[in-house]
Structures are given as structure tokens and as C-alpha cells.
Coordinates of C-alpha atoms in Angstrom, one line a residue:
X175 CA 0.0 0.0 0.0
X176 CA 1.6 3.2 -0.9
X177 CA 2.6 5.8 1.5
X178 CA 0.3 8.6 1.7
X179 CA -2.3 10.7 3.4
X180 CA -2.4 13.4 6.0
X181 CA -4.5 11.8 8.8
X182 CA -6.6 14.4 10.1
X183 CA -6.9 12.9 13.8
X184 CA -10.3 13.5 15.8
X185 CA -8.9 13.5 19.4
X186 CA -11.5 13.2 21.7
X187 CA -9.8 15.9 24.2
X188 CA -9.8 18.5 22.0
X189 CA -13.4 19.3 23.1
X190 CA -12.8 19.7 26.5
X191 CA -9.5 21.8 25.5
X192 CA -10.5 24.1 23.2
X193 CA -13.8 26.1 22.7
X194 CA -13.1 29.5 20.6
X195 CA -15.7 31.7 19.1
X196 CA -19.1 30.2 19.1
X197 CA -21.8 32.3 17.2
X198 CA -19.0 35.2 17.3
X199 CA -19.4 34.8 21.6
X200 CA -16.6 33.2 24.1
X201 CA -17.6 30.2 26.1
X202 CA -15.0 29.5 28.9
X203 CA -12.6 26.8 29.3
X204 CA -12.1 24.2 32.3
X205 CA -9.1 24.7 32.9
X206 CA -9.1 22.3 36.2
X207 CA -9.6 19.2 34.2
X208 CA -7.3 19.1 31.8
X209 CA -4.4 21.9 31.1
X210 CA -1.3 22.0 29.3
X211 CA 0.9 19.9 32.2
X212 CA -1.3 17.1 31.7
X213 CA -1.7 17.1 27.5
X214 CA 0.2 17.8 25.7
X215 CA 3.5 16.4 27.0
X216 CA 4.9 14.7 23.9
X217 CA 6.0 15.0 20.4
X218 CA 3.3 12.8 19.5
X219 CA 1.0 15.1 21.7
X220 CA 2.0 17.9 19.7
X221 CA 1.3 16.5 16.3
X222 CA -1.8 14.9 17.1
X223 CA -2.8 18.6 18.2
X224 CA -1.9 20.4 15.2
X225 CA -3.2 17.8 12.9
X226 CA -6.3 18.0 14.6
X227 CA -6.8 21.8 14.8
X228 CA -4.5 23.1 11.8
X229 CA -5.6 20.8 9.1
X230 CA -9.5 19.3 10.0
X231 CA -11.1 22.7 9.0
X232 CA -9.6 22.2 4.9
X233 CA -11.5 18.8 4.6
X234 CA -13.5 17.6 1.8
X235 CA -14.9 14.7 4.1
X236 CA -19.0 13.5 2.6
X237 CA -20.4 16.8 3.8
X238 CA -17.7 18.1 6.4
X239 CA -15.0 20.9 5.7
X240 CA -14.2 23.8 3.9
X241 CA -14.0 21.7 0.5
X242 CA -16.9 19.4 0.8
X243 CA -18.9 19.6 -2.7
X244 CA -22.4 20.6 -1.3
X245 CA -21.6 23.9 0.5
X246 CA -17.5 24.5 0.7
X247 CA -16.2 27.5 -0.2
X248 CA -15.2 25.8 -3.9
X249 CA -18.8 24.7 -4.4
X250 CA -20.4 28.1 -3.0
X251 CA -18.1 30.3 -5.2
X252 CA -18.6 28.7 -8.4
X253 CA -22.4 28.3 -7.9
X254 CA -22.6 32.0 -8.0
X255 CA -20.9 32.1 -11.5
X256 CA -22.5 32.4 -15.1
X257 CA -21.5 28.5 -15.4
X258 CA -22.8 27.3 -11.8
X259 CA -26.4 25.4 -12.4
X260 CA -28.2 22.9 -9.7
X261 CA -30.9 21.0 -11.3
X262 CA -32.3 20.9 -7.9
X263 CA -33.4 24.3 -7.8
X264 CA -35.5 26.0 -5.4
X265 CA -35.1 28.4 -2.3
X266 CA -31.0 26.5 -1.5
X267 CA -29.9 26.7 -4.9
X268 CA -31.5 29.2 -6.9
X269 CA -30.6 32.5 -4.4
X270 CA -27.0 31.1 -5.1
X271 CA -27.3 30.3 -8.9
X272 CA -28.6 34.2 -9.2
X273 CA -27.0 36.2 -7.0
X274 CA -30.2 37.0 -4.4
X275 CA -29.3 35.9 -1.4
X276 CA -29.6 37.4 2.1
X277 CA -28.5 37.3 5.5
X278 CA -30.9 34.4 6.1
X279 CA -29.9 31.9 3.7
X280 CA -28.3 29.9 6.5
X281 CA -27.7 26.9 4.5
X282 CA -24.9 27.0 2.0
X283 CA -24.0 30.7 2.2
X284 CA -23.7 31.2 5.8
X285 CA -22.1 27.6 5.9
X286 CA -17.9 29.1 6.3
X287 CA -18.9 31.5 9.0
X288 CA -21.1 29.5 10.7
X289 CA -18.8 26.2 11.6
X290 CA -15.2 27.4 10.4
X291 CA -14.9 30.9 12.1
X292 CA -14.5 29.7 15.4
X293 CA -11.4 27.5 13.7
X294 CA -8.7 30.4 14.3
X295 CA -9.6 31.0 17.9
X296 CA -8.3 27.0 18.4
X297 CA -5.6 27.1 16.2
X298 CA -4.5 30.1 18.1
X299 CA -5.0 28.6 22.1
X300 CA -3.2 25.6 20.4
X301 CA -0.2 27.4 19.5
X302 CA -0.1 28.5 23.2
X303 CA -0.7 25.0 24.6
X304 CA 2.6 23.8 22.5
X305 CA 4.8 26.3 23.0
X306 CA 6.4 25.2 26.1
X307 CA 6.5 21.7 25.3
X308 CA 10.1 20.1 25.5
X309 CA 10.9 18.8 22.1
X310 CA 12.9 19.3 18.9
X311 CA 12.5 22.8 19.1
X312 CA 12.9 23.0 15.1
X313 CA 9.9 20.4 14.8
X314 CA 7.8 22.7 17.4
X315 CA 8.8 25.9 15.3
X316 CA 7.5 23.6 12.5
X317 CA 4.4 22.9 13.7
X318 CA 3.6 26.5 15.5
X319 CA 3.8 27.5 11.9
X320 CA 1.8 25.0 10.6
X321 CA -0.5 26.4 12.6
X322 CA -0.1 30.2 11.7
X323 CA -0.2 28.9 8.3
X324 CA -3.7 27.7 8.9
X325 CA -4.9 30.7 10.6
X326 CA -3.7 33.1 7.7
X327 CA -5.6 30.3 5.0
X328 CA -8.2 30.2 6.9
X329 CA -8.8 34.0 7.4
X330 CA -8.1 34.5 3.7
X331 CA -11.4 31.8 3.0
X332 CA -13.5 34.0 4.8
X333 CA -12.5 37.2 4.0
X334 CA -12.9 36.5 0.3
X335 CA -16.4 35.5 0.8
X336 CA -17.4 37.8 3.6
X337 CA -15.1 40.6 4.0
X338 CA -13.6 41.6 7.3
X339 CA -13.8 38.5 10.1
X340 CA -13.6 38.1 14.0
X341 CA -10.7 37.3 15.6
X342 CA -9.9 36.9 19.3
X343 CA -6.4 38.0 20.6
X344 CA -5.1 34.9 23.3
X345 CA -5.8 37.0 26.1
X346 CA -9.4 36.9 25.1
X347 CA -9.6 33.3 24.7
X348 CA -7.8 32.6 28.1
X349 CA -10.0 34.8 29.9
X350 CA -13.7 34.3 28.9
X351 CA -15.2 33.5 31.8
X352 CA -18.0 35.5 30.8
X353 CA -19.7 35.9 27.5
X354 CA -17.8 38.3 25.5
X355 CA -18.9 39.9 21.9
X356 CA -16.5 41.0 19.4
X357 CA -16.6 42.9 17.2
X358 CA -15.5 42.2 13.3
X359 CA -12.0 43.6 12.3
X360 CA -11.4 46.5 9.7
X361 CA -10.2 45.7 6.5
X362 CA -6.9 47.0 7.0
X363 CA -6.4 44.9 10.5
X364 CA -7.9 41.8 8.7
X365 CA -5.5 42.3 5.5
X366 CA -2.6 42.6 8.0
X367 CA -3.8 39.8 9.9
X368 CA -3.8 37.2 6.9
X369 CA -0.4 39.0 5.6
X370 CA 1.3 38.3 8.8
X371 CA 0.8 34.8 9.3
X372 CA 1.4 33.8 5.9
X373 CA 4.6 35.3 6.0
X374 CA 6.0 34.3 9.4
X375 CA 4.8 30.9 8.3
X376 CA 6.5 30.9 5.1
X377 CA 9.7 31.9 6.6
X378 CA 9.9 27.9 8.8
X379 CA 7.6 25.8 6.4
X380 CA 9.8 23.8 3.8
X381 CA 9.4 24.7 0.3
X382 CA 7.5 21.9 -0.6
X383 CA 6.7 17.7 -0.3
X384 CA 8.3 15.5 -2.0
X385 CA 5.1 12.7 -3.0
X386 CA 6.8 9.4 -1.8
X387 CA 6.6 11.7 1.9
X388 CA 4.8 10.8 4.8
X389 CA 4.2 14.6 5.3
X390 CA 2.7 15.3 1.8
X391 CA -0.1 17.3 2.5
X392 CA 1.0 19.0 5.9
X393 CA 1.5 22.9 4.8
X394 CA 4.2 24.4 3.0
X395 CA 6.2 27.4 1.6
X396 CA 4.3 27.0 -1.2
X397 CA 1.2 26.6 -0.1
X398 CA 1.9 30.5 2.6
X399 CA 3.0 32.1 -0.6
X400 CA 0.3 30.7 -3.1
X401 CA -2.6 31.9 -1.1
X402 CA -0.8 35.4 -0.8
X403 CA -0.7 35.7 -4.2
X404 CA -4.6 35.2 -4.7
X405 CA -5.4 38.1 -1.5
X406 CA -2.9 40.6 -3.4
X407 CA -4.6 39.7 -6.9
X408 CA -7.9 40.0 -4.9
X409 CA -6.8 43.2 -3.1
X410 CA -5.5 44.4 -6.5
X411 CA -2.0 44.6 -5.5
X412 CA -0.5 43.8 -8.9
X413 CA 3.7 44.5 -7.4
X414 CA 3.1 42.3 -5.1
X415 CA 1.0 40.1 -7.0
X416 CA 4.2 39.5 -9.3
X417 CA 6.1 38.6 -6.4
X418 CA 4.6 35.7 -5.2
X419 CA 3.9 34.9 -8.1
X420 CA 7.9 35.0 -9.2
X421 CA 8.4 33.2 -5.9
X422 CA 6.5 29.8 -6.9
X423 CA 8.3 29.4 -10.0
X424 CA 11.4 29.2 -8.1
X425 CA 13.2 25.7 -8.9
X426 CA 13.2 24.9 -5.2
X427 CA 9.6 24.2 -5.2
X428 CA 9.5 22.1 -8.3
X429 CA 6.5 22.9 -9.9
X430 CA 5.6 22.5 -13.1
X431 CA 2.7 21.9 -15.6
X432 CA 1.2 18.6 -16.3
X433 CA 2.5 17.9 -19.7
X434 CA 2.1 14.4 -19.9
X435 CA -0.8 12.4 -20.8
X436 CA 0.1 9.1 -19.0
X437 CA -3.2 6.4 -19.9
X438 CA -5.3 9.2 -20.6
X439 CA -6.5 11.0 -23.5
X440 CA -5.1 14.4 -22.4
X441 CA -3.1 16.0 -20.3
X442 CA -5.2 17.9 -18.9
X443 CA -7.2 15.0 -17.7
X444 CA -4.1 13.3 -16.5
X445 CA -4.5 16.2 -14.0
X446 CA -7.6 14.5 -11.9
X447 CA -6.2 11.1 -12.1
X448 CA -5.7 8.3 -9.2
X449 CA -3.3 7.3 -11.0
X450 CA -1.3 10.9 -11.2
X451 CA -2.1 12.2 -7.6
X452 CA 0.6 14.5 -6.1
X453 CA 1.8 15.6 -9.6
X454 CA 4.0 18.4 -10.1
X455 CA 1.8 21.0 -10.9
X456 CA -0.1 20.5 -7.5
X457 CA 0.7 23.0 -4.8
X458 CA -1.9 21.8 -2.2
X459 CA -4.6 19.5 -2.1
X460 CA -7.2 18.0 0.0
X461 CA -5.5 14.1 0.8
X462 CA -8.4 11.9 0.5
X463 CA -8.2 7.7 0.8
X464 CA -10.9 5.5 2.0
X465 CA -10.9 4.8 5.6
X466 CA -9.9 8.5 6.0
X467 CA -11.3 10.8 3.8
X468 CA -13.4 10.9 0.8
X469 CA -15.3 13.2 -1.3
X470 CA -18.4 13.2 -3.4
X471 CA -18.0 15.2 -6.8
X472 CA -19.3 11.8 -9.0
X473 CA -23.0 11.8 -7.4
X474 CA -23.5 15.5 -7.3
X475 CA -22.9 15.7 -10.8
X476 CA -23.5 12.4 -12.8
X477 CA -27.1 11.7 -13.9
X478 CA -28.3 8.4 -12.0
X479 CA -29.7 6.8 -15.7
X480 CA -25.6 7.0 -16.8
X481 CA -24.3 4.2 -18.1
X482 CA -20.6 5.1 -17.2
X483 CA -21.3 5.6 -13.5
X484 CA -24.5 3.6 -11.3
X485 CA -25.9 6.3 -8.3
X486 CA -25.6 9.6 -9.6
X487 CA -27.9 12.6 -8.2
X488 CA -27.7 14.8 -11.2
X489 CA -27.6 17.7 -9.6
X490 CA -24.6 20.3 -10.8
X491 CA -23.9 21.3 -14.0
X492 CA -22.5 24.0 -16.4
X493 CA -25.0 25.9 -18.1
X494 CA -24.9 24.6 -21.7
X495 CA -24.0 28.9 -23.0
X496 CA -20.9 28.7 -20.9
X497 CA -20.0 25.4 -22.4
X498 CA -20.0 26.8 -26.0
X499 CA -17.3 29.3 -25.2
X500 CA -14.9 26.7 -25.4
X501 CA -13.0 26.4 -28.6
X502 CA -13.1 23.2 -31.1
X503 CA -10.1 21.0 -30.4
X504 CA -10.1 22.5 -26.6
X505 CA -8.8 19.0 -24.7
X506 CA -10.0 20.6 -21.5
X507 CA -14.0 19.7 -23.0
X508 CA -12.6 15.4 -22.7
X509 CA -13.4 15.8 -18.7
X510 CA -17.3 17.2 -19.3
X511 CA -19.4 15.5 -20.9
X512 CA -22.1 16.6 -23.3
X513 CA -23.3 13.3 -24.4
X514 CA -23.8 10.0 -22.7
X515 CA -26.4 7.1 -23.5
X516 CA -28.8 5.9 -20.6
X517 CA -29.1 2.4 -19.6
X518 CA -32.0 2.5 -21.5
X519 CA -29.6 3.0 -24.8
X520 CA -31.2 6.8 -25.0
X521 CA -28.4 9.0 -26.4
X522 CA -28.5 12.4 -24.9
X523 CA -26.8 15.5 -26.1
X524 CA -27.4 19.3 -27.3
X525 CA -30.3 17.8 -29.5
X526 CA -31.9 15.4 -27.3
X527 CA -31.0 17.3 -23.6
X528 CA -34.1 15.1 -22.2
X529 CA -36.1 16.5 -19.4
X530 CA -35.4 16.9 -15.2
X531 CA -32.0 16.1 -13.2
X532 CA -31.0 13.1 -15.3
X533 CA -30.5 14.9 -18.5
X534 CA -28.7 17.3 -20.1
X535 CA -31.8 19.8 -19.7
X536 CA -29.5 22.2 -17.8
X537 CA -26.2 21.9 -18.8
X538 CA -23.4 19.6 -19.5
X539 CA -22.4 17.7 -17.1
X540 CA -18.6 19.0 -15.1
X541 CA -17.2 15.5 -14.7
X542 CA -13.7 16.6 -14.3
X543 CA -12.5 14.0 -12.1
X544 CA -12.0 10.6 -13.9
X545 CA -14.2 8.0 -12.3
X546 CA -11.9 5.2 -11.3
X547 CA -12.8 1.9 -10.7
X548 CA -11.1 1.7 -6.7
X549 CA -13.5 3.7 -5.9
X550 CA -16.2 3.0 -2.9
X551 CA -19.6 3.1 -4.3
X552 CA -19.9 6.8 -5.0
X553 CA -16.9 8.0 -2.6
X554 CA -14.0 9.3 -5.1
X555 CA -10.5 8.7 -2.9
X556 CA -8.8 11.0 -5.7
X557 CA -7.0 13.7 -4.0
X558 CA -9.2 17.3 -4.6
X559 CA -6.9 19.6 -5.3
X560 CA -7.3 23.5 -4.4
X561 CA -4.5 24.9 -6.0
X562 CA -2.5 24.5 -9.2
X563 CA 0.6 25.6 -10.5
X564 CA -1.5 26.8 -13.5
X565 CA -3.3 29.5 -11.3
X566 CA 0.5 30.8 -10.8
X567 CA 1.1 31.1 -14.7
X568 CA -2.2 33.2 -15.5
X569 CA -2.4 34.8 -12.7
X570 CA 1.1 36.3 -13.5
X571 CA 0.4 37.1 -16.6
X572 CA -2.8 38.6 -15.5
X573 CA -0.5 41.4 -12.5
X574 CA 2.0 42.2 -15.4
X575 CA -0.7 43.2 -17.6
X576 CA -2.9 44.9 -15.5
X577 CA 0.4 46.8 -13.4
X578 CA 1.4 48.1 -16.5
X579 CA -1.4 48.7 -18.8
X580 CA 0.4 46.7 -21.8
X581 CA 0.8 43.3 -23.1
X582 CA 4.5 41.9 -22.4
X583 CA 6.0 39.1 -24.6
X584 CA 6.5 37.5 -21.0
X585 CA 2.6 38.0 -20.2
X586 CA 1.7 36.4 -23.5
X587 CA 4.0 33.2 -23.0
X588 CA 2.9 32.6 -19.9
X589 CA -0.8 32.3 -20.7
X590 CA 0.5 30.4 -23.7
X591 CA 2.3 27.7 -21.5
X592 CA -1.8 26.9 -19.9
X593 CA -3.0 27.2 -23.8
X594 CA -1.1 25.2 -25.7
X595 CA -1.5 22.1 -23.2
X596 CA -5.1 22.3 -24.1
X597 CA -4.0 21.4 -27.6
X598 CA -5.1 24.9 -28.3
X599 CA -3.2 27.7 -31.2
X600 CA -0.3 29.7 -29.3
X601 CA -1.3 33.3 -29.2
X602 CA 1.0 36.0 -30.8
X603 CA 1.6 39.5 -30.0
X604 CA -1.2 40.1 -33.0
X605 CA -3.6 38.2 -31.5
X606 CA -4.4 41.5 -29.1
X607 CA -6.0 44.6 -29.9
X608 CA -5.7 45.8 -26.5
X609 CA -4.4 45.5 -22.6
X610 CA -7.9 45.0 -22.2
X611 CA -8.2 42.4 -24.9
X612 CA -5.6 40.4 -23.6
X613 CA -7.3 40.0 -20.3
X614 CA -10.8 39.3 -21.8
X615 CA -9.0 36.4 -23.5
X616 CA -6.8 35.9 -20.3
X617 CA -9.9 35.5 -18.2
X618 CA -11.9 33.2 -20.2
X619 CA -8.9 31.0 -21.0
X620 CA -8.8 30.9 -17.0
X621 CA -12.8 29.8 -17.1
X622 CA -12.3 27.0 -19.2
X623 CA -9.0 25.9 -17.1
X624 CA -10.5 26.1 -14.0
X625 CA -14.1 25.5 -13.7
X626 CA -15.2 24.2 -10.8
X627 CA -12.1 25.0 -9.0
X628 CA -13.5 28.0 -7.0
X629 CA -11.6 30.8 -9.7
X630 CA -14.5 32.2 -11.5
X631 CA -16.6 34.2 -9.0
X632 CA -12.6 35.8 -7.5
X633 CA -12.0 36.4 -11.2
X634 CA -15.1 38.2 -12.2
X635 CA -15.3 40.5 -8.9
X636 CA -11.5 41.2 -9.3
X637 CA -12.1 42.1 -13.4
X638 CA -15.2 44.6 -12.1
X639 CA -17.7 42.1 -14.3
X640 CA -19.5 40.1 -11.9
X641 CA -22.3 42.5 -11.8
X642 CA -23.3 42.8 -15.1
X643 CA -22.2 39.1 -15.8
X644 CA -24.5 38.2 -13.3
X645 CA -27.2 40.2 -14.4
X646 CA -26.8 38.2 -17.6
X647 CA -27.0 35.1 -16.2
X648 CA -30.9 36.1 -14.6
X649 CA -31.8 37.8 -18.1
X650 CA -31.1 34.5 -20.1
X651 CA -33.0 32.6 -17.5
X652 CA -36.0 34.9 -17.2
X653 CA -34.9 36.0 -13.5
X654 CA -35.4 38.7 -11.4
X655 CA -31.7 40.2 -10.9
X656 CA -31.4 42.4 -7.3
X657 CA -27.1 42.1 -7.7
X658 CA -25.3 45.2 -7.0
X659 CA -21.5 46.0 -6.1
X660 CA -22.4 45.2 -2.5
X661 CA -22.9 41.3 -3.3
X662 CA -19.1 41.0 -3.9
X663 CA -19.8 39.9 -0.5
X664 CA -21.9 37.2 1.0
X665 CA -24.4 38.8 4.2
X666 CA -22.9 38.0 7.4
X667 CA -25.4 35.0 8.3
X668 CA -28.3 36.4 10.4
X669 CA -28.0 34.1 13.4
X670 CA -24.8 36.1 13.9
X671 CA -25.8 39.9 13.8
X672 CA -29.0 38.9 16.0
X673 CA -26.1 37.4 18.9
X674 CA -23.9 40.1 18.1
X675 CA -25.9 42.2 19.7
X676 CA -25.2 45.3 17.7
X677 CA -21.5 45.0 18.1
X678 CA -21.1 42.8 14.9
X679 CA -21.9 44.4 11.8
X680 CA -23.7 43.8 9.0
X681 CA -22.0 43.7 5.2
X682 CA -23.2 47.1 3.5
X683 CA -26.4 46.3 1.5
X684 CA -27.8 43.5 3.6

């Protein structure tokens, strides 16, 4: 059995230990049963800690974690895209699919806040609980910024999809004997916040795994500096943008584009693979394996009267309009599929969509992940992977373009390098009539790379389009469209302004 897997350990004392922010109020601790001279003692203690409180909120686990498939952030961001489309419909889906939700949609968009906020306030009491410990003092420094790591990803999550967050200094935390409000941060104290702890993380973290290691999937370098370069793109700081970015292609962390097809009929299908887990282009990825983890893209998406896959919900798709953006001969189009036969030998496709969630009424369907046959019934054991190499390339190309209001020869190779692996015709320096040309064609090209990999929604509010692309979206679909600026922003959920108390405030326009 190969080596592999972060275990994401469930220790039964971490209830006890550590309570943080619960509907954005303090609940004490008891510190008389158990307290740091009692657990934990050891460097097993220590690991078991971190594991448990650094890594267990960036699951994709059935339904639990930031990157489960029904309401993770991934799944929540690219619903609210021109391309996102449930065939479940109704009040869940459709406020997502059209941009009109409110601070009471307590379901899928209040889903990050609700059960992952409270995640920083225990990764920071745990970095107090292991400080003292007496071990490798290198492995603790590790570890501590494991942990800081975590906080400044986590923080990041949330910020991108509710704007400034809550976050309790240790004092606080040690002291809350009484129920204690909070208020939500500024921007500028929450962009410091993330910035800090990605880069006192980044400065102890190795630059990357090697995949034959037992630690794949514990943090790294990489991982610090690839999430700061999606908050300066988001924050439109193109300088610094370019930096991180220039600081991932660095040979030390030995990345680099999937090129090769291996069994498969492209490369970019090679991506999503069993079989090619851990490749190089992956920076970080959710570690699934049965018996640990698993996730469940195959049901959400594949129609249940398949013949390639027995169980399927039909429920996501991508809306058939954004489909047909993608060029002939685009390789990318191999991992959705537009046409499958029934086990009734029905053939459906653009002509014959059919009718309800097993069909092709709604859109294609976003397969992406090849369904292997180790799988468990519908659980896929295939590493989900968050962030790519890829992102790195266009996203580069995207800061040097937009810093400088011209298309570089550099700019233009680099969103080549993602193009041509899609089998697709290099672009030349003629192929643009404009800065903004080049990023129309940069942004789409990221679309079609990336869908369903939580890009689209951070692209469109970044480019200024997500209004009126969104507007689009409810014309074509004979919907009432209520989208403004404001709803760049998801509502703070309501539950949490009603126990704030008037301290915690509401997101303008809610």
C-alpha cells in the first residue's frame, strides 16, 4: 500500500481543550480538568494537536470541511458564477445560482462562517498549549507555523467571501469566563492579519513535499505564498502580485505543468487522475483515501440513468451557453461530458437534452475527475486539489498586464504555456488589440481551465464584471436580478448579527 495521506486525527480531548468563538461569543474553558501539564507532553502530543486543529477545517470529508462539494467554499463560489447550475433548484440553490441571497440563507451561504470561524480561535489557544512543550525545538517551530499557516488560510477563505472576520487575541480566549462579543475587524487589521501569518509561516515551512513523503499534505512554503498571491490579486496589489507569483516558480519548489498524458487522453485529464495524484503542478490538495477521507463530486454531478457511473444525483452542471465558449479541439471539453447514452440506450446530447436532473436539460455535465474503478460506491479517494501551478502562470500574466497597462512578450508566453496544453493555437503579439483584450481572453482562457475549481466568482469581482455578468445570467434565465456592487460579498449569516448584539456588523447592502 503506498505511503500517503495526511491523517486528520479527531482526538476526543480537543473538546474539552478548546472552545473558541461560538456564534462570534466566548464560552470559557475548564481549565481544572485538563491543562497544558497534563496534555500535551509529547511529540506525538504535539502532532496529534496540530493535525487535529491546523488541518480538519480544509476537509473535503461527505459533507464536512471547507471543501466538501455541497456547500465548501469551492462549491459556494462557483455556484454564484455564469456557469454554476443545480438542477435541484429551489429556495438553496436558486438564491446562489442568481446572486439573491440574504443574511438568512443559513444553509450553504452562511455555511464558512457558521462552523469554520470559530477554527482560528483554536488554532491560536493551540499554539499557546505547545509552546512550552520540551521537544525538537525545530519540529515545534514547525508545527507552531503549521498552525499560523492555517490561521492566515483560513482568514483569507473567509475574508474572500465575507469581507472583514472576528478574531480573538489569546488574552481573550484565556480569559472568557463571561460571555464576550466581538466585534468584526477593519479591513486593514484583517489584511494585515492574513499577511502576517502567511509570512511568518512561510519563513519555517519547507518549500514543498516530495510525494513518496509521509508529510505530503501538511502545509508548506508553497502553499503560505500561493494563497498570498490570490489576496494581493484580490486586493488588487499587482507588485506584489508579481512577487509571489515570481516566488512559486522558483526551482526549489518544483513545480511545473502537467504535460504528460500518462493512460489518458489528455493532459489535462491526466491532472484529476488516481493514478497521477501528487503531480507536479499541484501545490496543495485535500488528501483523500478511503478509511480517512473521501469526497463526493461523481454523485453531485453524474445523472443516475448513466451508463458510465451507477448512483448519480444529477444535480450540478455547467450551463450549456458557458459550455460553448470553449473552442473546437479544446482538450480541457474530454473531462465534461455533453453526451452519454442511458441504460435504456437513450443517447442524450445538445439535440436530445431530455427533461429533469438526469438529463442534459440544464447543462453539461462537469465531470472533471475521472471515475476510477477503486472507488467506494460513490466515494471518489482521488486527492481534490485546491490549487495548481496553472493558477501561478495566468495569474502572472494577468499582475504584469494589468500593473502596466500593456501586453509583455512574458505575459503572453505565460498564458501560452496553460493554452497550448489544451492542444489549443499559441497566441502571438497580433492576437491582441488591447491591454484589455488580452485580459478578456486571459480570463476566459482561465474559465475554461478552472471550472469548478473556485476561480470564477474571484476572477469576475477582481475584473469589475460580476455585476453585469451576473445580471446576464438572470436575463437569459428569465430572472429577477437584485445584484449590486455590494454582493461581492456574501451577508454576514443572520444568526450572527441577531447574537452580536449590535456590536457585529452587517456587510453594506444587507
Amino acid at each position: 500500500m503506498k505511503m500517503k495521506k495526511l491523517n486528520i486525527y479527531i482526538i476526543g480531548l480537543l473538546t474539552l481543550m478548546l472552545c473558541g468563538i461560538q456564534s462570534c461569543a466566548l464560552e470559557s474553558e475548564v481549565f481544572d480538568e485538563i491543562t497544558p501539564s497534563i496534555y500535551p507532553q509529547t511529540e506525538r502530543d504535539v502532532r496529534d494537536l496540530v493535525t487535529g486543529n491546523a488541518y480538519s477545517p480544509f476537509q473535503n470529508y461527505d459533507y464536512g470541511g471547507l471543501y466538501n462539494v455541497a456547500n465548501g467554499v469551492m462549491l459556494i463560489s462557483d455556484m454564484a458564477t455564469e456557469y454554476g447550475f443545480c438542477s435541484w433548484g429551489g429556495w438553496i440553490w436558486e438564491p446562489l445560482e442568481f446572486a439573491r441571497w440574504t443574511p438568512s440563507d443559513e444553509d450553504r451561504i452562511a455555511y464558512p462562517w457558521t462552523n469554520y470561524l470559530k477554527g482560528i480561535s483554536k488554532m491560536t489557544l493551540t499554539i499557546d498549549r505547545i509552546t512550552n512543550v520540551n521537544m525538537n525545538k525545530d519540529l515545534l517551530n514547525q508545527y507552531i507555523a503549521e498552525l499560523r499557516c492555517a490561521r492566515g488560510f483560513l482568514a483569507f477563505l473567509l475574508y474572500d467571501l465575507y469581507g472583514p472576520i472576528i478574531v480573538a487575541d489569546l488574552e481573550t480566549l484565556k480569559n472568557a469566563e463571561d460571555e464576550i462579543i466581538l466585534p468584526r475587524l477593519s479591513e486593514e487589521e484583517t489584511h494585515n492579519f492574513i499577511v502576517t501569518e502567511l509570512t511568518e509561516a512561510a519563513k519555517v515551512l519547507p518549500y514543498s513535499y516530495d510525494k513518496s513523503s509521509s508529510d505530503y499534505g501538511r502545509f508548506t512554503k508553497g502553499l503560505c505564498h500561493m494563497v498570498l498571491l490570490k489576496f494581493y490579486m484580490q486586493t488588487k496589489q499587482w507588485d506584489k502580485a508579481i512577487t509571489e507569483a515570481r516566488e512559486l516558480q522558483k526551482p526549489e519548489y518544483k513545480y511545473a505543468l502537467v504535460t504528460d498524458k500518462g493512460a489518458e487522453r489528455s493532459a489535462y485529464a491526466n491532472i484529476f487522475t488516481y493514478a497521477n495524484e501528487k503531480n507536479s503542478e499541484t501545490i496543495w490538495s485535500v488528501n483523500c483515501l478511503t478509511g480517512y477521507q473521501v469526497h463526493l463530486w461523481y454523485p453531485h454531478v453524474m445523472a443516475s440513468d448513466a451508463g458510465r457511473f451507477d448512483g448519480g444525483w444529477g444535480g450540478y452542471k455547467m450551463t450549456w451557453k458557458f459550455f460553448k465558449t470553449y473552442e473546437d479541439g479544446d482538450e480541457r471539453k474530454q473531462t465534461i461530458i455533453s453526451e452519454y447514452d442511458t441504460w435504456e440506450g437513450t443517447t442524450l446530447n445538445e439535440t436530445n437534452k431530455g427533461v429533469g436532473s438526469n438529463s442534459l436539460q440544464d447543462g453539461v455535465i462537469p465531470l472533471k475527475y475521472k471515475i476510477e474503478s477503486n472507488n467506494a460506491g460513490n466515494q471518489c479517494q482521488t486527492d481534490w486539489i485546491v490549487y495548481r501551478y496553472a493558477d501561478v502562470l495566468t495569474l502572472l500574466a494577468e499582475a504584469i498586464v494589468r500593473e502596466g497597462n500593456t501586453v509583455t512578450t512574458e505575459a503572453i508566453n505565460l498564458l501560452n504555456q496553460v493554452r497550448t496544453r489544451a492542444g489549443l493555437t499559441a497566441y502571438t503579439a497580433s492576437s491582441f488589440s488591447s491591454a484589455r483584450d488580452f485580459l478578456d481572453k486571459l480570463l476566459i482562457e482561465r474559465a475554461h481551465e478552472f471550472y469548478f475549481e473556485g476561480c470564477r466568482r474571484q476572477d469576475l469581482i477582481r475584473d469589475g464584471s460580476y455585476v453585469a455578468t451576473m445580471k446576464q445570467k438572470c436575463t437569459d434565465y428569465g430572472q429577477v436580478s437584485i445584484i449590486n456592487e455590494n454582493y461581492h460579498r456574501f451577508p454576514i449569516p443572520e444568526s450572527a448579527i441577531i447574537a452580536g448584539q449590535g456590536i457585529i456588523k452587517q456587510n453594506p447592502g444587507y
